[in-house]
CSV table of C-alpha atoms in Angstrom, one decimal:
chain,number,residue,atom,x,y,z
O,1,MET,CA,-8.1,-0.3,28.7
O,2,GLN,CA,-7.9,3.5,28.3
O,3,LEU,CA,-11.5,3.9,29.3
O,4,LEU,CA,-10.8,1.8,32.4
O,5,SER,CA,-7.9,4.1,33.3
O,6,ILE,CA,-10.1,7.1,33.0
O,7,VAL,CA,-12.7,5.6,35.3
O,8,MET,CA,-10.0,4.7,37.8
O,9,ASN,CA,-8.6,8.3,38.0
O,10,ASN,CA,-9.8,8.8,41.6
O,11,PHE,CA,-8.8,12.5,41.4
O,12,GLY,CA,-11.6,13.3,39.0
O,13,PHE,CA,-9.7,14.2,35.9
O,14,ASN,CA,-10.9,13.2,32.5
O,15,LYS,CA,-7.7,11.4,31.6
O,16,PRO,CA,-5.8,8.4,32.7
O,17,PRO,CA,-3.5,8.7,35.7
O,18,ALA,CA,-0.4,8.3,33.6
O,19,ALA,CA,-1.3,11.5,31.8
O,20,THR,CA,-2.1,13.3,35.1
O,21,ARG,CA,0.9,15.1,36.8
O,22,ILE,CA,0.5,15.4,40.5
O,23,VAL,CA,2.9,17.5,42.5
O,24,VAL,CA,3.4,16.2,46.0
O,25,ALA,CA,4.6,18.4,48.9
O,26,MET,CA,7.3,16.2,50.5
O,27,SER,CA,8.4,17.2,54.0
O,28,GLY,CA,10.6,14.2,54.6
O,29,GLY,CA,8.1,12.7,57.0
O,30,VAL,CA,6.1,9.5,56.8
O,31,ASP,CA,2.8,11.0,55.7
O,32,SER,CA,3.9,13.0,52.7
O,33,SER,CA,6.3,10.1,51.7
O,34,VAL,CA,3.4,7.6,51.7
O,35,THR,CA,1.3,10.2,49.7
O,36,ALA,CA,3.9,10.2,47.0
O,37,ALA,CA,4.3,6.4,47.0
O,38,LEU,CA,0.5,5.8,46.8
O,39,LEU,CA,0.1,8.1,43.8
O,40,ALA,CA,3.1,6.6,42.0
O,41,GLU,CA,1.7,3.1,42.6
O,42,GLN,CA,-1.6,4.3,41.1
O,43,GLY,CA,0.2,5.3,38.0
O,44,TYR,CA,0.2,9.1,38.3
O,45,ASP,CA,3.0,11.2,36.9
O,46,VAL,CA,4.3,12.2,40.4
O,47,VAL,CA,6.8,15.0,41.0
O,48,GLY,CA,8.0,15.6,44.6
O,49,VAL,CA,8.8,19.1,45.9
O,50,THR,CA,10.4,19.9,49.2
O,51,LEU,CA,10.7,23.4,50.7
O,52,GLN,CA,13.7,24.4,52.6
O,53,LEU,CA,12.2,26.7,55.1
O,54,TYR,CA,15.1,27.4,57.4
O,55,ASP,CA,18.8,26.4,58.0
O,56,HIS,CA,18.5,23.6,60.5
O,57,GLY,CA,21.8,24.7,62.0
O,58,ALA,CA,20.6,28.2,62.7
O,59,ALA,CA,19.6,29.3,66.2
O,60,VAL,CA,15.9,28.7,65.6
O,61,GLY,CA,16.2,25.4,63.9
O,62,ARG,CA,16.4,22.0,65.5
O,63,LYS,CA,17.4,18.5,64.3
O,64,GLY,CA,14.4,16.3,63.4
O,65,ALA,CA,12.0,19.2,62.6
O,66,CYS,CA,10.4,19.2,59.2
O,67,CYS,CA,11.7,21.1,56.2
O,68,ALA,CA,15.3,21.3,57.4
O,69,GLY,CA,18.6,19.5,56.6
O,70,GLN,CA,17.9,15.8,57.5
O,71,ASP,CA,14.3,16.0,56.3
O,72,ILE,CA,15.3,17.3,52.9
O,73,TYR,CA,17.7,14.4,52.7
O,74,ASP,CA,15.0,11.9,53.7
O,75,ALA,CA,12.6,13.3,51.1
O,76,HIS,CA,15.2,12.8,48.5
O,77,ARG,CA,15.9,9.2,49.5
O,78,VAL,CA,12.1,8.5,49.4
O,79,ALA,CA,11.9,10.0,45.9
O,80,GLU,CA,14.7,7.8,44.8
O,81,THR,CA,13.1,4.7,46.3
O,82,ILE,CA,9.8,5.2,44.5
O,83,GLY,CA,11.5,6.5,41.3
O,84,ILE,CA,10.1,10.0,41.0
O,85,PRO,CA,11.8,13.3,40.3
O,86,HIS,CA,12.4,15.5,43.3
O,87,TYR,CA,13.1,19.2,43.6
O,88,VAL,CA,14.2,21.3,46.6
O,89,LEU,CA,13.2,25.0,46.7
O,90,ASP,CA,14.8,27.5,49.0
O,91,TYR,CA,11.8,29.3,50.7
O,92,GLU,CA,13.8,30.4,53.7
O,93,SER,CA,13.1,34.1,53.2
O,94,LYS,CA,9.4,33.6,52.4
O,95,PHE,CA,9.0,31.4,55.4
O,96,SER,CA,10.7,34.0,57.6
O,97,ALA,CA,8.6,36.9,56.4
O,98,SER,CA,5.3,35.1,56.3
O,99,VAL,CA,5.5,32.8,59.3
O,100,ILE,CA,8.4,33.3,61.7
O,101,ASP,CA,8.1,37.1,61.9
O,102,ASP,CA,4.4,36.9,62.3
O,103,PHE,CA,4.9,34.4,65.1
O,104,ALA,CA,7.2,36.7,67.0
O,105,ASP,CA,5.0,39.8,66.5
O,106,SER,CA,1.9,37.9,67.5
O,107,TYR,CA,3.4,37.0,70.9
O,108,LEU,CA,4.5,40.6,71.4
O,109,ARG,CA,0.9,41.6,70.8
O,110,GLY,CA,-0.2,39.4,73.7
O,111,GLU,CA,-1.6,36.7,71.4
O,112,THR,CA,-1.1,32.9,71.1
O,113,PRO,CA,-0.2,32.3,67.5
O,114,ILE,CA,-0.5,29.2,65.4
O,115,PRO,CA,2.3,29.3,62.9
O,116,CYS,CA,1.3,26.0,61.2
O,117,VAL,CA,-1.9,27.7,59.9
O,118,ARG,CA,0.1,30.6,58.6
O,119,CYS,CA,2.5,28.3,56.9
O,120,ASN,CA,-0.3,26.4,55.1
O,121,GLN,CA,-2.1,29.7,54.3
O,122,SER,CA,1.0,31.4,52.8
O,123,VAL,CA,4.1,29.4,51.9
O,124,LYS,CA,2.4,26.0,51.1
O,125,PHE,CA,-1.0,26.8,49.7
O,126,ARG,CA,-0.1,30.1,48.0
O,127,ASP,CA,3.6,29.9,47.0
O,128,LEU,CA,4.0,26.2,46.5
O,129,LEU,CA,0.7,25.9,44.8
O,130,ALA,CA,1.8,28.4,42.2
O,131,VAL,CA,5.0,26.3,41.7
O,132,ALA,CA,2.9,23.2,41.2
O,133,LYS,CA,1.0,24.9,38.4
O,134,ASP,CA,4.2,26.1,36.8
O,135,LEU,CA,5.4,22.4,36.8
O,136,GLY,CA,2.4,21.4,34.9
O,137,GLY,CA,0.6,19.8,37.8
O,138,ALA,CA,-3.1,19.0,37.6
O,139,ALA,CA,-3.1,19.1,41.4
O,140,LEU,CA,-1.0,19.6,44.5
O,141,ALA,CA,-1.2,16.7,46.9
O,142,THR,CA,-0.2,16.8,50.6
O,143,GLY,CA,0.0,14.4,53.5
O,144,HIS,CA,-2.6,16.2,55.6
O,145,TYR,CA,-5.2,14.1,57.4
O,146,VAL,CA,-8.3,15.8,56.0
O,147,ARG,CA,-10.8,15.0,53.3
O,148,ARG,CA,-11.8,16.8,50.1
O,149,VAL,CA,-15.3,15.9,49.2
O,150,VAL,CA,-17.0,17.0,46.0
O,151,GLY,CA,-20.4,18.3,46.9
O,152,ALA,CA,-23.3,19.8,44.9
O,153,ASN,CA,-21.6,23.2,44.7
O,154,GLY,CA,-18.0,22.0,44.3
O,155,PRO,CA,-15.2,20.7,46.6
O,156,GLU,CA,-15.8,20.8,50.3
O,157,LEU,CA,-13.3,20.4,53.2
O,158,HIS,CA,-14.2,17.7,55.7
O,159,ARG,CA,-12.6,16.2,58.8
O,160,ALA,CA,-10.4,13.2,58.4
O,161,ARG,CA,-11.8,9.7,59.0
O,162,ASP,CA,-9.3,9.2,61.8
O,163,ALA,CA,-10.5,11.8,64.3
O,164,SER,CA,-7.3,11.4,66.4
O,165,ARG,CA,-5.2,12.6,63.4
O,166,ASP,CA,-7.6,15.2,61.9
O,167,GLN,CA,-5.8,18.4,60.8
O,168,SER,CA,-8.8,20.3,59.5
O,169,TYR,CA,-8.3,22.9,62.2
O,170,PHE,CA,-5.0,23.9,60.7
O,171,LEU,CA,-6.5,24.2,57.2
O,172,PHE,CA,-9.5,26.5,57.8
O,173,ALA,CA,-7.8,29.3,55.8
O,174,THR,CA,-7.8,27.2,52.6
O,175,THR,CA,-9.7,29.2,50.0
O,176,ARG,CA,-12.2,27.8,47.5
O,177,GLU,CA,-9.8,28.3,44.7
O,178,GLN,CA,-7.0,26.4,46.5
O,179,LEU,CA,-9.3,23.6,47.5
O,180,ASP,CA,-10.3,23.1,43.9
O,181,TYR,CA,-6.6,22.4,43.1
O,182,LEU,CA,-5.6,20.5,46.3
O,183,ARG,CA,-5.8,16.7,47.0
O,184,PHE,CA,-5.5,14.9,50.3
O,185,PRO,CA,-5.0,11.1,49.7
O,186,LEU,CA,-4.6,10.2,53.3
O,187,GLY,CA,-7.9,11.6,54.5
O,188,ASP,CA,-9.6,8.2,54.7
O,189,LEU,CA,-6.7,6.4,56.3
O,190,THR,CA,-5.6,6.0,59.9
O,191,LYS,CA,-2.0,6.6,61.0
O,192,HIS,CA,-1.6,2.9,61.6
O,193,GLU,CA,-2.6,2.2,58.0
O,194,VAL,CA,-0.2,4.8,56.7
O,195,ARG,CA,2.7,3.3,58.7
O,196,ALA,CA,1.8,-0.1,57.3
O,197,LEU,CA,1.9,1.3,53.7
O,198,ALA,CA,5.3,2.9,54.4
O,199,GLU,CA,6.7,-0.5,55.4
O,200,ARG,CA,5.1,-2.2,52.3
O,201,TYR,CA,6.7,0.4,50.0
O,202,ASN,CA,10.1,-0.1,51.9
O,203,LEU,CA,10.3,3.6,52.4
O,204,PRO,CA,13.5,4.7,54.3
O,205,VAL,CA,11.3,6.8,56.7
O,206,ALA,CA,8.9,4.0,57.6
O,207,ALA,CA,9.9,4.1,61.3
O,208,LYS,CA,10.6,7.8,61.5
O,209,PRO,CA,8.9,9.5,64.4
O,210,ASP,CA,6.3,12.2,63.8
O,211,SER,CA,7.6,15.8,64.2
O,212,GLN,CA,6.6,17.5,67.4
O,213,ASP,CA,5.9,21.0,68.4
O,214,ILE,CA,6.5,24.0,66.1
O,215,CYS,CA,9.2,23.1,63.6
O,216,PHE,CA,11.4,26.2,64.1
O,217,VAL,CA,11.1,26.3,67.9
O,218,PRO,CA,13.8,24.3,69.7
O,219,ASP,CA,12.5,22.2,72.7
O,220,GLY,CA,9.3,24.2,72.8
O,221,ASP,CA,11.0,27.3,74.1
O,222,TYR,CA,8.9,30.0,72.4
O,223,ALA,CA,10.2,32.8,74.5
O,224,SER,CA,13.8,32.1,73.6
O,225,VAL,CA,13.0,32.2,69.9
O,226,VAL,CA,11.0,35.5,70.2
O,227,GLY,CA,13.9,37.0,72.2
O,228,LYS,CA,16.4,36.2,69.4
O,229,LEU,CA,14.1,37.5,66.7
O,230,ARG,CA,13.1,40.7,68.5
O,231,PRO,CA,16.0,41.6,70.8
O,232,GLY,CA,15.1,44.4,73.2
O,233,ALA,CA,11.4,44.1,72.6
O,234,ILE,CA,10.7,41.9,75.6
O,235,GLU,CA,10.2,44.1,78.7
O,236,PRO,CA,9.2,43.3,82.3
O,237,GLY,CA,6.0,44.4,83.8
O,238,ASN,CA,3.4,43.8,86.4
O,239,ILE,CA,1.2,40.8,87.1
O,240,VAL,CA,-2.2,42.2,88.3
O,241,ASP,CA,-5.5,40.8,89.4
O,242,THR,CA,-8.8,41.7,87.6
O,243,GLU,CA,-9.1,44.8,89.8
O,244,GLY,CA,-5.7,46.1,88.8
O,245,ASN,CA,-4.0,45.3,92.1
O,246,VAL,CA,-0.3,44.4,91.6
O,247,LEU,CA,0.5,40.8,92.7
O,248,GLY,CA,4.0,40.4,91.3
O,249,ARG,CA,6.3,41.0,88.4
O,250,HIS,CA,7.1,39.2,85.1
O,251,GLU,CA,10.0,39.2,82.7
O,252,GLY,CA,8.0,39.6,79.5
O,253,ILE,CA,4.4,39.0,78.3
O,254,ILE,CA,5.7,36.4,75.8
O,255,HIS,CA,6.1,33.9,78.7
O,256,PHE,CA,2.3,33.8,79.2
O,257,THR,CA,-0.9,32.8,77.4
O,258,VAL,CA,-4.5,32.8,78.3
O,259,GLY,CA,-5.5,29.9,80.6
O,260,GLN,CA,-1.9,29.4,81.9
O,261,ARG,CA,-1.5,28.5,85.6
O,262,ARG,CA,2.1,27.5,86.0
O,263,GLY,CA,5.0,30.0,86.0
O,264,LEU,CA,3.3,32.9,87.7
O,265,ASN,CA,5.7,32.8,90.6
O,266,LEU,CA,3.5,34.9,92.9
O,267,SER,CA,4.4,35.3,96.5
O,268,ALA,CA,2.0,34.2,99.2
O,269,ARG,CA,-1.3,36.0,99.2
O,270,GLU,CA,-3.3,37.1,102.2
O,271,GLY,CA,-6.3,35.0,103.3
O,272,GLU,CA,-6.9,31.4,104.2
O,273,HIS,CA,-8.7,30.2,101.1
O,274,ASN,CA,-6.6,31.4,98.2
O,275,GLU,CA,-7.8,29.7,95.0
O,276,PRO,CA,-5.4,29.0,92.1
O,277,LEU,CA,-4.9,31.9,89.7
O,278,TYR,CA,-4.9,31.7,85.9
O,279,VAL,CA,-3.9,34.1,83.2
O,280,ILE,CA,-7.1,35.8,82.2
O,281,ARG,CA,-5.7,38.1,79.5
O,282,VAL,CA,-2.4,39.6,78.4
O,283,ASP,CA,-2.4,43.4,78.0
O,284,ALA,CA,0.5,44.2,75.6
O,285,ALA,CA,0.0,47.9,75.7
O,286,LYS,CA,0.4,48.1,79.5
O,287,LYS,CA,2.9,45.1,79.6
O,288,GLN,CA,0.5,43.5,82.1
O,289,VAL,CA,-0.4,39.9,82.7
O,290,VAL,CA,-3.9,39.8,84.3
O,291,VAL,CA,-4.7,36.9,86.5
O,292,GLY,CA,-7.8,35.6,88.3
O,293,PRO,CA,-9.7,32.5,89.4
O,294,LYS,CA,-10.8,29.9,86.9
O,295,GLU,CA,-14.3,31.2,86.6
O,296,ALA,CA,-13.0,34.5,85.3
O,297,LEU,CA,-11.8,32.6,82.2
O,298,ALA,CA,-15.4,31.5,81.4
O,299,GLN,CA,-16.8,33.0,78.2
O,300,MET,CA,-19.7,32.3,75.8
O,301,ARG,CA,-19.2,34.8,73.0
O,302,VAL,CA,-16.2,35.0,70.6
O,303,ALA,CA,-15.4,37.5,67.8
O,304,LEU,CA,-13.5,36.1,64.8
O,305,ARG,CA,-11.6,38.3,62.4
O,306,ASP,CA,-10.4,37.6,58.8
O,307,ILE,CA,-13.1,35.0,58.2
O,308,ASN,CA,-12.5,32.5,55.4
O,309,TRP,CA,-15.8,31.1,54.4
O,310,LEU,CA,-16.3,27.8,52.5
O,311,GLY,CA,-19.9,27.2,53.2
O,312,ALA,CA,-23.1,28.4,51.5
O,313,ALA,CA,-23.6,32.2,51.4
O,314,MET,CA,-25.1,33.5,54.6
O,315,ASN,CA,-27.7,36.2,54.1
O,316,GLY,CA,-27.9,37.4,57.7
O,317,GLY,CA,-29.2,35.6,60.7
O,318,GLU,CA,-27.5,32.8,62.6
O,319,ILE,CA,-26.8,29.1,61.9
O,320,ASP,CA,-26.3,26.1,64.2
O,321,VAL,CA,-22.7,25.0,64.1
O,322,ASN,CA,-19.9,23.4,66.1
O,323,VAL,CA,-16.8,25.4,66.7
O,324,ARG,CA,-13.3,24.4,67.6
O,325,LEU,CA,-11.4,27.1,69.5
O,326,ARG,CA,-8.1,25.1,70.2
O,327,SER,CA,-6.5,22.5,68.0
O,328,ALA,CA,-6.7,19.8,70.7
O,329,GLN,CA,-10.3,20.7,71.7
O,330,SER,CA,-13.4,18.9,70.6
O,331,PRO,CA,-15.9,21.0,68.6
O,332,LEU,CA,-18.4,22.8,70.8
O,333,PRO,CA,-22.1,23.4,69.9
O,334,ALA,CA,-22.8,27.1,69.1
O,335,ARG,CA,-24.6,29.6,66.9
O,336,PHE,CA,-22.7,31.6,64.3
O,337,ALA,CA,-23.4,34.9,62.5
O,338,MET,CA,-21.3,37.0,60.2
O,339,ASN,CA,-21.2,40.6,59.1
O,340,GLY,CA,-20.1,41.9,55.8
O,341,GLY,CA,-16.7,43.0,57.0
O,342,GLY,CA,-15.0,39.6,57.5
O,343,ILE,CA,-16.0,39.4,61.1
O,344,GLY,CA,-17.8,36.4,62.6
O,345,TYR,CA,-19.6,36.0,65.9
O,346,VAL,CA,-19.8,32.8,67.8
O,347,THR,CA,-22.3,32.3,70.7
O,348,LEU,CA,-21.5,29.1,72.6
O,349,ASN,CA,-24.2,26.9,74.1
O,350,GLU,CA,-22.3,26.7,77.3
O,351,LEU,CA,-19.3,28.4,79.0
O,352,ALA,CA,-15.8,27.6,77.6
O,353,PHE,CA,-12.5,28.3,79.4
O,354,GLY,CA,-9.2,29.7,78.1
O,355,ILE,CA,-10.2,31.2,74.8
O,356,ALA,CA,-7.0,32.9,73.6
O,357,PRO,CA,-6.7,35.7,71.0
O,358,GLY,CA,-4.5,34.6,68.1
O,359,GLN,CA,-5.8,31.1,68.1
O,360,ALA,CA,-8.3,30.0,65.4
O,361,GLY,CA,-12.0,29.5,65.7
O,362,VAL,CA,-13.0,26.9,63.1
O,363,ILE,CA,-16.7,26.4,62.2
O,364,TYR,CA,-18.1,22.9,61.4
O,365,GLN,CA,-21.4,21.4,60.4
O,366,ASP,CA,-21.1,17.7,61.1
O,367,GLU,CA,-17.9,16.7,59.4
O,368,ARG,CA,-17.7,19.6,57.0
O,369,VAL,CA,-15.5,22.7,57.6
O,370,LEU,CA,-17.6,25.7,56.8
O,371,GLY,CA,-14.7,28.1,57.5
O,372,GLY,CA,-13.1,30.0,60.3
O,373,GLY,CA,-11.2,33.0,61.5
O,374,TRP,CA,-8.7,34.3,64.0
O,375,ILE,CA,-9.9,34.8,67.6
O,376,ALA,CA,-9.9,38.6,68.2
O,377,THR,CA,-11.6,38.7,71.6
O,378,SER,CA,-14.1,36.8,73.8
O,379,TYR,CA,-16.6,38.1,76.3
O,380,GLY,CA,-19.8,37.6,78.1
O,381,LYS,CA,-21.5,34.9,80.0
């Protein structure tokens, strides 16, 4: 019987599940709740941990977002239902310093940030991972839709089986060391299957809607949040065309992102065939929003900074890859090269539109995530 238990330890540990402690990051949502219930059913020694990331009654919080008041309560109810210990850790100051402040400063630099990546990179996979080890956990499990596949050279990060739920884009910054410790039990499941499991386990969150938008941004109003975090830093400026001609005024660059068409509020322009204008770039130093026709958005080369590499060592040259430049975008065929200073260069096979600094460029080969970095600039046709 003991030998059978060892063989059935699907996390790869040389001991039975009952002797394997798994710490589960519980946000209070359906996915992390099912993760905890699955592992408990399989006989693991499961401990649930929820991070309080902000006061949900504060100005930047909103009811129904993850890691705030109601969700902490929901996580506790789930833990009681499946009979596991549950701890709540106050990470409000860590989250503010690592995620919210970076979010505000990134917008003021004219970038389009992705705070979910920063949260995974710092608070969850750095700070919480350390807590999981302190609790004696053999692994930290999360409800992310992504797969951890053990390859010839160790664990690899792969896209989820359910492409519509895949979250690999948001986990590109996961390091090799972190990946060795992390587990993702939902990677081979669809959302429909996860909902069905939540009902089978009689979890109190089985019908709970998925969280939407950025958790600390009420109603998607990014500018309002940045204004409260950095009062006085939002200044008006000019909207100009690609030749520098002033077309109008704006109330702060934080209201604009590359590829945006709505909200420019430009007066009528001369000529009979005025084509729609899009934000081509945001110049924070000059407090300018540069606009132009759609073709001016077209780029084929992208520079990525702060590369996190999970693939085989690259000894110069280029490799054929697919790259995702927006979370909702399908991977695009490209060539990828990297220098020794943490900078990567993507050359797309065809033109792409609306490539925004501050977003991520994630590199794939088939289903595997080779790594990625932050978009620094794009250029060339």
